[in-house]
mmCIF file with all atom_site columns, C-alpha atoms in Angstrom:
data_model
loop_
_atom_site.group_PDB
_atom_site.id
_atom_site.type_symbol
_atom_site.label_atom_id
_atom_site.label_alt_id
_atom_site.label_comp_id
_atom_site.label_asym_id
_atom_site.label_entity_id
_atom_site.label_seq_id
_atom_site.pdbx_PDB_ins_code
_atom_site.Cartn_x
_atom_site.Cartn_y
_atom_site.Cartn_z
_atom_site.occupancy
_atom_site.B_iso_or_equiv
_atom_site.pdbx_formal_charge
_atom_site.auth_seq_id
_atom_site.auth_comp_id
_atom_site.auth_asym_id
_atom_site.auth_atom_id
_atom_site.pdbx_PDB_model_num
ATOM 1   C CA . MET A 1 1   ? 0.000   0.000  0.000   1.00 54.00 ? 1   MET A CA 1
ATOM 2   C CA . ASP A 1 2   ? 2.814   2.413  0.915   1.00 56.00 ? 2   ASP A CA 1
ATOM 3   C CA . GLU A 1 3   ? 4.599   1.621  -2.314  1.00 57.00 ? 3   GLU A CA 1
ATOM 4   C CA . GLN A 1 4   ? 1.434   2.335  -4.301  1.00 57.00 ? 4   GLN A CA 1
ATOM 5   C CA . ARG A 1 5   ? 1.042   5.710  -2.555  1.00 56.00 ? 5   ARG A CA 1
ATOM 6   C CA . ASN A 1 6   ? 4.619   6.601  -3.284  1.00 56.00 ? 6   ASN A CA 1
ATOM 7   C CA . ASN A 1 7   ? 4.152   5.743  -6.939  1.00 54.00 ? 7   ASN A CA 1
ATOM 8   C CA . THR A 1 8   ? 0.986   7.852  -7.061  1.00 58.00 ? 8   THR A CA 1
ATOM 9   C CA . ARG A 1 9   ? 2.778   10.776 -5.445  1.00 60.00 ? 9   ARG A CA 1
ATOM 10  C CA . LYS A 1 10  ? 5.650   10.475 -7.888  1.00 59.00 ? 10  LYS A CA 1
ATOM 11  C CA . THR A 1 11  ? 3.224   10.415 -10.825 1.00 61.00 ? 11  THR A CA 1
ATOM 12  C CA . VAL A 1 12  ? 1.380   13.497 -9.541  1.00 50.00 ? 12  VAL A CA 1
ATOM 13  C CA . MET A 1 13  ? 4.651   15.333 -8.884  1.00 64.00 ? 13  MET A CA 1
ATOM 14  C CA . ASN A 1 14  ? 5.919   14.502 -12.362 1.00 57.00 ? 14  ASN A CA 1
ATOM 15  C CA . LEU A 1 15  ? 2.689   15.772 -13.876 1.00 62.00 ? 15  LEU A CA 1
ATOM 16  C CA . LEU A 1 16  ? 2.893   19.002 -11.875 1.00 58.00 ? 16  LEU A CA 1
ATOM 17  C CA . ILE A 1 17  ? 6.530   19.496 -12.867 1.00 61.00 ? 17  ILE A CA 1
ATOM 18  C CA . GLY A 1 18  ? 5.634   18.868 -16.506 1.00 56.00 ? 18  GLY A CA 1
ATOM 19  C CA . VAL A 1 19  ? 2.777   21.360 -16.405 1.00 55.00 ? 19  VAL A CA 1
ATOM 20  C CA . ALA A 1 20  ? 5.027   23.935 -14.718 1.00 57.00 ? 20  ALA A CA 1
ATOM 21  C CA . ILE A 1 21  ? 7.759   23.483 -17.323 1.00 63.00 ? 21  ILE A CA 1
ATOM 22  C CA . LEU A 1 22  ? 5.214   23.793 -20.137 1.00 56.00 ? 22  LEU A CA 1
ATOM 23  C CA . ALA A 1 23  ? 3.819   26.986 -18.591 1.00 53.00 ? 23  ALA A CA 1
ATOM 24  C CA . VAL A 1 24  ? 7.327   28.453 -18.313 1.00 51.00 ? 24  VAL A CA 1
ATOM 25  C CA . VAL A 1 25  ? 8.104   27.569 -21.933 1.00 47.00 ? 25  VAL A CA 1
ATOM 26  C CA . VAL A 1 26  ? 4.873   29.169 -23.189 1.00 45.00 ? 26  VAL A CA 1
ATOM 27  C CA . PHE A 1 27  ? 5.515   32.299 -21.101 1.00 46.00 ? 27  PHE A CA 1
ATOM 28  C CA . VAL A 1 28  ? 9.109   32.607 -22.338 1.00 44.00 ? 28  VAL A CA 1
ATOM 29  C CA . LEU A 1 29  ? 7.993   32.201 -25.952 1.00 42.00 ? 29  LEU A CA 1
ATOM 30  C CA . PHE A 1 30  ? 5.294   34.857 -25.471 1.00 47.00 ? 30  PHE A CA 1
ATOM 31  C CA . LEU A 1 31  ? 7.783   37.155 -23.754 1.00 45.00 ? 31  LEU A CA 1
ATOM 32  C CA . ALA A 1 32  ? 10.338  36.673 -26.516 1.00 46.00 ? 32  ALA A CA 1
ATOM 33  C CA . VAL A 1 33  ? 7.810   37.592 -29.212 1.00 45.00 ? 33  VAL A CA 1
ATOM 34  C CA . GLY A 1 34  ? 6.764   40.690 -27.292 1.00 46.00 ? 34  GLY A CA 1
ATOM 35  C CA . PHE A 1 35  ? 10.373  41.665 -26.596 1.00 44.00 ? 35  PHE A CA 1
ATOM 36  C CA . VAL A 1 36  ? 11.307  41.844 -30.251 1.00 48.00 ? 36  VAL A CA 1
ATOM 37  C CA . GLU A 1 37  ? 8.022   43.466 -31.325 1.00 56.00 ? 37  GLU A CA 1
ATOM 38  C CA . THR A 1 38  ? 8.387   47.119 -32.271 1.00 66.00 ? 38  THR A CA 1
ATOM 39  C CA . THR A 1 39  ? 5.578   49.565 -32.989 1.00 72.00 ? 39  THR A CA 1
ATOM 40  C CA . MET A 1 40  ? 6.419   52.937 -34.499 1.00 71.00 ? 40  MET A CA 1
ATOM 41  C CA . PRO A 1 41  ? 4.971   56.056 -32.877 1.00 76.00 ? 41  PRO A CA 1
ATOM 42  C CA . ASN A 1 42  ? 2.052   57.471 -34.837 1.00 80.00 ? 42  ASN A CA 1
ATOM 43  C CA . ASP A 1 43  ? 0.782   61.006 -35.422 1.00 88.00 ? 43  ASP A CA 1
ATOM 44  C CA . SER A 1 44  ? -2.864  61.513 -36.304 1.00 90.00 ? 44  SER A CA 1
ATOM 45  C CA . TYR A 1 45  ? -4.756  64.772 -36.681 1.00 93.00 ? 45  TYR A CA 1
ATOM 46  C CA . GLU A 1 46  ? -8.493  64.729 -37.363 1.00 94.00 ? 46  GLU A CA 1
ATOM 47  C CA . ILE A 1 47  ? -9.916  68.079 -38.456 1.00 95.00 ? 47  ILE A CA 1
ATOM 48  C CA . ARG A 1 48  ? -13.635 68.864 -38.598 1.00 97.00 ? 48  ARG A CA 1
ATOM 49  C CA . ILE A 1 49  ? -14.814 72.415 -39.257 1.00 97.00 ? 49  ILE A CA 1
ATOM 50  C CA . THR A 1 50  ? -18.560 72.739 -39.753 1.00 96.00 ? 50  THR A CA 1
ATOM 51  C CA . GLY A 1 51  ? -20.894 75.685 -40.353 1.00 94.00 ? 51  GLY A CA 1
ATOM 52  C CA . LEU A 1 52  ? -18.812 77.053 -43.235 1.00 93.00 ? 52  LEU A CA 1
ATOM 53  C CA . SER A 1 53  ? -21.278 75.824 -45.853 1.00 89.00 ? 53  SER A CA 1
ATOM 54  C CA . ASP A 1 54  ? -23.725 78.521 -44.685 1.00 77.00 ? 54  ASP A CA 1
ATOM 55  C CA . LEU A 1 55  ? -21.293 81.314 -45.586 1.00 90.00 ? 55  LEU A CA 1
ATOM 56  C CA . ALA A 1 56  ? -20.715 83.149 -48.875 1.00 93.00 ? 56  ALA A CA 1
ATOM 57  C CA . VAL A 1 57  ? -17.129 83.976 -49.848 1.00 94.00 ? 57  VAL A CA 1
ATOM 58  C CA . ASN A 1 58  ? -16.046 87.568 -50.398 1.00 92.00 ? 58  ASN A CA 1
ATOM 59  C CA . GLY A 1 59  ? -13.320 87.017 -52.994 1.00 94.00 ? 59  GLY A CA 1
ATOM 60  C CA . THR A 1 60  ? -10.924 84.786 -51.068 1.00 96.00 ? 60  THR A CA 1
ATOM 61  C CA . ALA A 1 61  ? -11.795 83.242 -47.712 1.00 96.00 ? 61  ALA A CA 1
ATOM 62  C CA . THR A 1 62  ? -9.247  81.871 -45.267 1.00 97.00 ? 62  THR A CA 1
ATOM 63  C CA . VAL A 1 63  ? -9.556  79.591 -42.254 1.00 97.00 ? 63  VAL A CA 1
ATOM 64  C CA . MET A 1 64  ? -6.506  78.814 -40.127 1.00 97.00 ? 64  MET A CA 1
ATOM 65  C CA . ILE A 1 65  ? -6.159  76.339 -37.274 1.00 97.00 ? 65  ILE A CA 1
ATOM 66  C CA . PRO A 1 66  ? -3.353  75.285 -34.926 1.00 97.00 ? 66  PRO A CA 1
ATOM 67  C CA . ALA A 1 67  ? -0.967  72.535 -36.004 1.00 94.00 ? 67  ALA A CA 1
ATOM 68  C CA . PRO A 1 68  ? 0.658   69.840 -33.837 1.00 94.00 ? 68  PRO A CA 1
ATOM 69  C CA . ALA A 1 69  ? 4.190   70.776 -32.771 1.00 93.00 ? 69  ALA A CA 1
ATOM 70  C CA . ASN A 1 70  ? 6.706   70.075 -30.020 1.00 92.00 ? 70  ASN A CA 1
ATOM 71  C CA . ALA A 1 71  ? 7.690   72.478 -27.242 1.00 91.00 ? 71  ALA A CA 1
ATOM 72  C CA . LYS A 1 72  ? 10.215  74.162 -29.561 1.00 91.00 ? 72  LYS A CA 1
ATOM 73  C CA . GLY A 1 73  ? 7.505   74.901 -32.116 1.00 90.00 ? 73  GLY A CA 1
ATOM 74  C CA . GLU A 1 74  ? 8.750   72.294 -34.617 1.00 91.00 ? 74  GLU A CA 1
ATOM 75  C CA . LEU A 1 75  ? 5.784   70.878 -36.535 1.00 90.00 ? 75  LEU A CA 1
ATOM 76  C CA . ALA A 1 76  ? 5.058   67.175 -36.148 1.00 86.00 ? 76  ALA A CA 1
ATOM 77  C CA . MET A 1 77  ? 3.139   66.853 -39.415 1.00 80.00 ? 77  MET A CA 1
ATOM 78  C CA . PHE A 1 78  ? 2.434   68.504 -42.767 1.00 73.00 ? 78  PHE A CA 1
ATOM 79  C CA . GLU A 1 79  ? 5.925   69.725 -43.632 1.00 64.00 ? 79  GLU A CA 1
ATOM 80  C CA . ALA A 1 80  ? 7.550   66.324 -44.116 1.00 50.00 ? 80  ALA A CA 1
ATOM 81  C CA . SER A 1 81  ? 4.724   65.151 -46.351 1.00 51.00 ? 81  SER A CA 1
ATOM 82  C CA . SER A 1 82  ? 2.119   66.702 -48.593 1.00 55.00 ? 82  SER A CA 1
ATOM 83  C CA . VAL A 1 83  ? -0.878  68.339 -46.970 1.00 66.00 ? 83  VAL A CA 1
ATOM 84  C CA . ARG A 1 84  ? -4.239  66.830 -47.893 1.00 73.00 ? 84  ARG A CA 1
ATOM 85  C CA . GLN A 1 85  ? -6.486  69.182 -49.847 1.00 84.00 ? 85  GLN A CA 1
ATOM 86  C CA . PRO A 1 86  ? -10.144 68.937 -48.808 1.00 90.00 ? 86  PRO A CA 1
ATOM 87  C CA . ALA A 1 87  ? -12.723 69.526 -51.548 1.00 88.00 ? 87  ALA A CA 1
ATOM 88  C CA . GLY A 1 88  ? -12.990 73.199 -52.452 1.00 91.00 ? 88  GLY A CA 1
ATOM 89  C CA . TRP A 1 89  ? -9.946  74.285 -50.423 1.00 95.00 ? 89  TRP A CA 1
ATOM 90  C CA . ARG A 1 90  ? -6.212  74.811 -50.906 1.00 93.00 ? 90  ARG A CA 1
ATOM 91  C CA . THR A 1 91  ? -4.100  73.900 -47.897 1.00 92.00 ? 91  THR A CA 1
ATOM 92  C CA . ALA A 1 92  ? -0.706  75.172 -46.755 1.00 91.00 ? 92  ALA A CA 1
ATOM 93  C CA . ILE A 1 93  ? 1.383   75.968 -43.699 1.00 92.00 ? 93  ILE A CA 1
ATOM 94  C CA . ARG A 1 94  ? 1.377   79.717 -43.125 1.00 93.00 ? 94  ARG A CA 1
ATOM 95  C CA . GLU A 1 95  ? 3.531   81.848 -40.845 1.00 94.00 ? 95  GLU A CA 1
ATOM 96  C CA . THR A 1 96  ? 1.393   84.193 -38.727 1.00 96.00 ? 96  THR A CA 1
ATOM 97  C CA . GLN A 1 97  ? 1.993   86.716 -35.962 1.00 96.00 ? 97  GLN A CA 1
ATOM 98  C CA . HIS A 1 98  ? 1.403   83.896 -33.483 1.00 95.00 ? 98  HIS A CA 1
ATOM 99  C CA . GLY A 1 99  ? 3.508   81.275 -35.284 1.00 93.00 ? 99  GLY A CA 1
ATOM 100 C CA . LYS A 1 100 ? 2.922   78.607 -37.919 1.00 93.00 ? 100 LYS A CA 1
ATOM 101 C CA . MET A 1 101 ? -0.677  77.571 -38.575 1.00 95.00 ? 101 MET A CA 1
ATOM 102 C CA . LEU A 1 102 ? -2.468  75.253 -40.973 1.00 95.00 ? 102 LEU A CA 1
ATOM 103 C CA . ALA A 1 103 ? -4.319  77.454 -43.500 1.00 95.00 ? 103 ALA A CA 1
ATOM 104 C CA . PHE A 1 104 ? -7.251  76.627 -45.785 1.00 95.00 ? 104 PHE A CA 1
ATOM 105 C CA . THR A 1 105 ? -8.168  79.105 -48.565 1.00 96.00 ? 105 THR A CA 1
ATOM 106 C CA . THR A 1 106 ? -10.959 79.123 -51.144 1.00 95.00 ? 106 THR A CA 1
ATOM 107 C CA . THR A 1 107 ? -12.150 81.374 -53.960 1.00 94.00 ? 107 THR A CA 1
ATOM 108 C CA . GLU A 1 108 ? -15.413 79.535 -54.557 1.00 93.00 ? 108 GLU A CA 1
ATOM 109 C CA . GLY A 1 109 ? -18.666 81.440 -54.209 1.00 92.00 ? 109 GLY A CA 1
ATOM 110 C CA . TYR A 1 110 ? -19.676 79.489 -51.139 1.00 92.00 ? 110 TYR A CA 1
ATOM 111 C CA . ALA A 1 111 ? -17.446 77.701 -48.684 1.00 93.00 ? 111 ALA A CA 1
ATOM 112 C CA . ARG A 1 112 ? -17.657 74.026 -47.825 1.00 94.00 ? 112 ARG A CA 1
ATOM 113 C CA . ASP A 1 113 ? -17.265 72.304 -44.498 1.00 96.00 ? 113 ASP A CA 1
ATOM 114 C CA . ILE A 1 114 ? -13.808 70.836 -43.909 1.00 96.00 ? 114 ILE A CA 1
ATOM 115 C CA . PHE A 1 115 ? -13.045 67.258 -42.900 1.00 94.00 ? 115 PHE A CA 1
ATOM 116 C CA . VAL A 1 116 ? -9.438  66.053 -43.007 1.00 91.00 ? 116 VAL A CA 1
ATOM 117 C CA . PRO A 1 117 ? -8.362  62.810 -41.303 1.00 89.00 ? 117 PRO A CA 1
ATOM 118 C CA . SER A 1 118 ? -4.601  62.347 -41.518 1.00 84.00 ? 118 SER A CA 1
ATOM 119 C CA . GLY A 1 119 ? -1.992  60.093 -39.966 1.00 75.00 ? 119 GLY A CA 1
ATOM 120 C CA . GLU A 1 120 ? 1.625   59.053 -40.394 1.00 74.00 ? 120 GLU A CA 1
ATOM 121 C CA . PHE A 1 121 ? 4.337   57.036 -38.662 1.00 67.00 ? 121 PHE A CA 1
ATOM 122 C CA . GLU A 1 122 ? 7.500   58.722 -37.435 1.00 74.00 ? 122 GLU A CA 1
ATOM 123 C CA . THR A 1 123 ? 10.649  58.037 -35.419 1.00 72.00 ? 123 THR A CA 1
ATOM 124 C CA . LYS A 1 124 ? 10.337  60.669 -32.685 1.00 78.00 ? 124 LYS A CA 1
ATOM 125 C CA . GLU A 1 125 ? 8.368   60.388 -29.468 1.00 80.00 ? 125 GLU A CA 1
ATOM 126 C CA . GLU A 1 126 ? 8.008   63.692 -27.655 1.00 87.00 ? 126 GLU A CA 1
ATOM 127 C CA . PRO A 1 127 ? 5.234   65.781 -26.082 1.00 91.00 ? 127 PRO A CA 1
ATOM 128 C CA . ARG A 1 128 ? 3.147   67.600 -28.667 1.00 91.00 ? 128 ARG A CA 1
ATOM 129 C CA . LEU A 1 129 ? 0.568   70.390 -28.406 1.00 95.00 ? 129 LEU A CA 1
ATOM 130 C CA . LEU A 1 130 ? -1.654  72.131 -30.915 1.00 96.00 ? 130 LEU A CA 1
ATOM 131 C CA . MET A 1 131 ? 0.367   75.280 -31.627 1.00 95.00 ? 131 MET A CA 1
ATOM 132 C CA . PRO A 1 132 ? 0.424   78.218 -31.389 1.00 96.00 ? 132 PRO A CA 1
ATOM 133 C CA . VAL A 1 133 ? 0.093   78.451 -27.604 1.00 97.00 ? 133 VAL A CA 1
ATOM 134 C CA . LEU A 1 134 ? -1.118  81.873 -26.486 1.00 97.00 ? 134 LEU A CA 1
ATOM 135 C CA . ALA A 1 135 ? -1.332  81.151 -22.754 1.00 96.00 ? 135 ALA A CA 1
ATOM 136 C CA . THR A 1 136 ? -0.833  78.322 -20.255 1.00 96.00 ? 136 THR A CA 1
ATOM 137 C CA . PRO A 1 137 ? -2.002  77.937 -16.628 1.00 94.00 ? 137 PRO A CA 1
ATOM 138 C CA . ASP A 1 138 ? 0.111   79.886 -14.111 1.00 91.00 ? 138 ASP A CA 1
ATOM 139 C CA . ASN A 1 139 ? 2.134   81.318 -17.014 1.00 90.00 ? 139 ASN A CA 1
ATOM 140 C CA . ALA A 1 140 ? 4.114   78.074 -17.311 1.00 93.00 ? 140 ALA A CA 1
ATOM 141 C CA . SER A 1 141 ? 6.422   77.792 -20.284 1.00 94.00 ? 141 SER A CA 1
ATOM 142 C CA . VAL A 1 142 ? 5.300   75.548 -23.135 1.00 94.00 ? 142 VAL A CA 1
ATOM 143 C CA . ALA A 1 143 ? 8.008   73.016 -22.219 1.00 92.00 ? 143 ALA A CA 1
ATOM 144 C CA . GLU A 1 144 ? 6.871   72.936 -18.577 1.00 93.00 ? 144 GLU A CA 1
ATOM 145 C CA . PHE A 1 145 ? 3.200   72.599 -19.499 1.00 94.00 ? 145 PHE A CA 1
ATOM 146 C CA . ALA A 1 146 ? 3.917   69.792 -21.997 1.00 90.00 ? 146 ALA A CA 1
ATOM 147 C CA . ARG A 1 147 ? 5.381   67.721 -19.143 1.00 87.00 ? 147 ARG A CA 1
ATOM 148 C CA . ALA A 1 148 ? 2.085   67.869 -17.239 1.00 88.00 ? 148 ALA A CA 1
ATOM 149 C CA . MET A 1 149 ? -0.310  64.916 -17.359 1.00 89.00 ? 149 MET A CA 1
ATOM 150 C CA . SER A 1 150 ? -3.290  67.049 -18.347 1.00 92.00 ? 150 SER A CA 1
ATOM 151 C CA . GLY A 1 151 ? -4.514  70.617 -18.510 1.00 95.00 ? 151 GLY A CA 1
ATOM 152 C CA . THR A 1 152 ? -6.161  73.354 -20.554 1.00 97.00 ? 152 THR A CA 1
ATOM 153 C CA . TYR A 1 153 ? -4.334  76.098 -22.418 1.00 97.00 ? 153 TYR A CA 1
ATOM 154 C CA . THR A 1 154 ? -5.202  78.795 -24.973 1.00 98.00 ? 154 THR A CA 1
ATOM 155 C CA . THR A 1 155 ? -4.576  78.479 -28.692 1.00 98.00 ? 155 THR A CA 1
ATOM 156 C CA . VAL A 1 156 ? -6.090  80.380 -31.627 1.00 98.00 ? 156 VAL A CA 1
ATOM 157 C CA . VAL A 1 157 ? -8.142  79.919 -34.805 1.00 98.00 ? 157 VAL A CA 1
ATOM 158 C CA . PHE A 1 158 ? -8.580  82.389 -37.666 1.00 97.00 ? 158 PHE A CA 1
ATOM 159 C CA . ARG A 1 159 ? -11.198 83.135 -40.280 1.00 95.00 ? 159 ARG A CA 1
ATOM 160 C CA . ASP A 1 160 ? -11.584 85.968 -42.768 1.00 95.00 ? 160 ASP A CA 1
ATOM 161 C CA . GLY A 1 161 ? -13.056 86.737 -46.195 1.00 94.00 ? 161 GLY A CA 1
ATOM 162 C CA . PHE A 1 162 ? -16.646 85.615 -45.633 1.00 93.00 ? 162 PHE A CA 1
ATOM 163 C CA . VAL A 1 163 ? -19.728 87.714 -46.321 1.00 91.00 ? 163 VAL A CA 1
ATOM 164 C CA . PRO A 1 164 ? -21.357 88.542 -42.954 1.00 84.00 ? 164 PRO A CA 1
ATOM 165 C CA . PRO A 1 165 ? -24.354 86.190 -42.609 1.00 82.00 ? 165 PRO A CA 1
ATOM 166 C CA . GLU A 1 166 ? -27.846 87.671 -42.398 1.00 76.00 ? 166 GLU A CA 1
ATOM 167 C CA . ASN A 1 167 ? -28.917 85.156 -39.780 1.00 77.00 ? 167 ASN A CA 1
ATOM 168 C CA . ALA A 1 168 ? -27.069 84.099 -36.659 1.00 73.00 ? 168 ALA A CA 1
ATOM 169 C CA . THR A 1 169 ? -24.714 81.247 -37.532 1.00 84.00 ? 169 THR A CA 1
ATOM 170 C CA . SER A 1 170 ? -21.829 79.580 -35.800 1.00 91.00 ? 170 SER A CA 1
ATOM 171 C CA . ILE A 1 171 ? -18.721 77.691 -36.879 1.00 94.00 ? 171 ILE A CA 1
ATOM 172 C CA . SER A 1 172 ? -17.604 74.597 -34.980 1.00 97.00 ? 172 SER A CA 1
ATOM 173 C CA . PHE A 1 173 ? -13.955 73.596 -34.719 1.00 98.00 ? 173 PHE A CA 1
ATOM 174 C CA . ASP A 1 174 ? -13.474 69.969 -33.697 1.00 98.00 ? 174 ASP A CA 1
ATOM 175 C CA . LEU A 1 175 ? -9.751  69.196 -33.771 1.00 97.00 ? 175 LEU A CA 1
ATOM 176 C CA . ARG A 1 176 ? -8.047  66.133 -32.318 1.00 97.00 ? 176 ARG A CA 1
ATOM 177 C CA . TYR A 1 177 ? -4.324  65.355 -32.418 1.00 95.00 ? 177 TYR A CA 1
ATOM 178 C CA . GLN A 1 178 ? -2.833  62.172 -30.976 1.00 93.00 ? 178 GLN A CA 1
ATOM 179 C CA . GLY A 1 179 ? 0.839   61.227 -31.060 1.00 89.00 ? 179 GLY A CA 1
ATOM 180 C CA . GLY A 1 180 ? 3.310   58.778 -29.580 1.00 83.00 ? 180 GLY A CA 1
ATOM 181 C CA . GLY A 1 181 ? 2.297   55.367 -28.305 1.00 70.00 ? 181 GLY A CA 1
ATOM 182 C CA . GLY A 1 182 ? 5.172   53.473 -29.886 1.00 65.00 ? 182 GLY A CA 1
ATOM 183 C CA . MET A 1 183 ? 6.442   50.263 -28.297 1.00 66.00 ? 183 MET A CA 1
ATOM 184 C CA . LYS A 1 184 ? 9.894   48.662 -28.162 1.00 67.00 ? 184 LYS A CA 1
ATOM 185 C CA . HIS A 1 185 ? 11.155  45.776 -26.016 1.00 64.00 ? 185 HIS A CA 1
ATOM 186 C CA . LEU A 1 186 ? 7.852   45.561 -24.105 1.00 64.00 ? 186 LEU A CA 1
ATOM 187 C CA . ILE A 1 187 ? 8.077   49.253 -23.167 1.00 72.00 ? 187 ILE A CA 1
ATOM 188 C CA . LYS A 1 188 ? 5.176   51.353 -24.420 1.00 70.00 ? 188 LYS A CA 1
ATOM 189 C CA . GLU A 1 189 ? 5.792   55.083 -24.692 1.00 83.00 ? 189 GLU A CA 1
ATOM 190 C CA . ASP A 1 190 ? 3.458   57.850 -23.562 1.00 79.00 ? 190 ASP A CA 1
ATOM 191 C CA . THR A 1 191 ? 0.565   58.918 -25.784 1.00 90.00 ? 191 THR A CA 1
ATOM 192 C CA . TRP A 1 192 ? -0.154  62.642 -26.115 1.00 92.00 ? 192 TRP A CA 1
ATOM 193 C CA . THR A 1 193 ? -3.592  63.986 -27.028 1.00 95.00 ? 193 THR A CA 1
ATOM 194 C CA . ALA A 1 194 ? -4.487  67.618 -27.715 1.00 96.00 ? 194 ALA A CA 1
ATOM 195 C CA . THR A 1 195 ? -7.995  68.735 -28.651 1.00 97.00 ? 195 THR A CA 1
ATOM 196 C CA . VAL A 1 196 ? -10.022 71.793 -29.570 1.00 98.00 ? 196 VAL A CA 1
ATOM 197 C CA . ASP A 1 197 ? -13.809 71.528 -29.414 1.00 97.00 ? 197 ASP A CA 1
ATOM 198 C CA . VAL A 1 198 ? -15.309 74.996 -29.656 1.00 97.00 ? 198 VAL A CA 1
ATOM 199 C CA . THR A 1 199 ? -17.935 77.024 -31.498 1.00 95.00 ? 199 THR A CA 1
ATOM 200 C CA . VAL A 1 200 ? -17.352 80.627 -32.602 1.00 94.00 ? 200 VAL A CA 1
ATOM 201 C CA . PRO A 1 201 ? -19.910 83.122 -34.001 1.00 91.00 ? 201 PRO A CA 1
ATOM 202 C CA . GLY A 1 202 ? -20.268 83.207 -37.766 1.00 85.00 ? 202 GLY A CA 1
ATOM 203 C CA . THR A 1 203 ? -19.656 86.956 -37.630 1.00 85.00 ? 203 THR A CA 1
ATOM 204 C CA . ALA A 1 204 ? -16.253 86.570 -35.938 1.00 86.00 ? 204 ALA A CA 1
ATOM 205 C CA . SER A 1 205 ? -13.297 87.632 -38.026 1.00 89.00 ? 205 SER A CA 1
ATOM 206 C CA . GLY A 1 206 ? -9.532  87.514 -37.592 1.00 95.00 ? 206 GLY A CA 1
ATOM 207 C CA . PHE A 1 207 ? -7.785  85.642 -34.790 1.00 97.00 ? 207 PHE A CA 1
ATOM 208 C CA . VAL A 1 208 ? -10.047 84.129 -32.139 1.00 97.00 ? 208 VAL A CA 1
ATOM 209 C CA . PRO A 1 209 ? -8.450  82.719 -28.943 1.00 97.00 ? 209 PRO A CA 1
ATOM 210 C CA . VAL A 1 210 ? -9.944  79.321 -28.041 1.00 97.00 ? 210 VAL A CA 1
ATOM 211 C CA . PRO A 1 211 ? -9.327  76.743 -25.289 1.00 98.00 ? 211 PRO A CA 1
ATOM 212 C CA . ALA A 1 212 ? -7.452  73.523 -26.001 1.00 98.00 ? 212 ALA A CA 1
ATOM 213 C CA . GLY A 1 213 ? -7.309  70.396 -23.869 1.00 97.00 ? 213 GLY A CA 1
ATOM 214 C CA . TYR A 1 214 ? -4.179  68.336 -23.231 1.00 96.00 ? 214 TYR A CA 1
ATOM 215 C CA . HIS A 1 215 ? -3.952  64.800 -21.848 1.00 94.00 ? 215 HIS A CA 1
ATOM 216 C CA . VAL A 1 216 ? -1.183  62.223 -21.481 1.00 92.00 ? 216 VAL A CA 1
ATOM 217 C CA . ILE A 1 217 ? -1.705  58.467 -21.271 1.00 84.00 ? 217 ILE A CA 1
ATOM 218 C CA . ALA A 1 218 ? 1.346   57.170 -19.437 1.00 76.00 ? 218 ALA A CA 1
ATOM 219 C CA . GLY A 1 219 ? 3.264   54.303 -21.011 1.00 60.00 ? 219 GLY A CA 1
ATOM 220 C CA . GLY A 1 220 ? 5.109   51.509 -19.229 1.00 53.00 ? 220 GLY A CA 1
ATOM 221 C CA . ILE A 1 221 ? 5.841   47.800 -19.399 1.00 61.00 ? 221 ILE A CA 1
ATOM 222 C CA . TYR A 1 222 ? 3.372   46.075 -21.724 1.00 59.00 ? 222 TYR A CA 1
ATOM 223 C CA . LEU A 1 223 ? 2.686   42.375 -21.127 1.00 53.00 ? 223 LEU A CA 1
#
């Protein structure tokens, strides 16, 4: 009887050891695959500007919005590659009194709403905001603010060249930039998101300060 128990114990122990070894092998294989996996950081900027289709154009109309850039003001997108041209608009980067902005111009009789989804891979991973930055909380520098986990700052939009509407209208700016999020050797980098979601009167002209939101999703070990 004792010998039978010992044999049973040995069989159970061998099975447990086998299962443990198999689990370790599977884990190591999974870890190895994840360790060599590399994901490039990605920049995406979705632009929605609505309410323009209600406005007549007085010769040439221009709409300008902030562009994603690092704390030094270096643009993350649009200069390294061609800028997408939405229907009815010409697009370019323009230098303004506040800094570089993404400009849309049209000479059509009536404007059209703007929708531009864009994205590209890159090699850099660094905090990005929608620039220009007119003001930050507590007068922090752009570099200091970009290191925060979240917050609200002031940027600017621009519009000019539209015939003043007879009825009350409004223009909505829905802008969303997201960058970073690359992964190398099981380490996922931070993801930076900057947004503008604001409505301005259709009669507004020139530069209009607007609030922008900023949020960081912290990276870390990814298993």
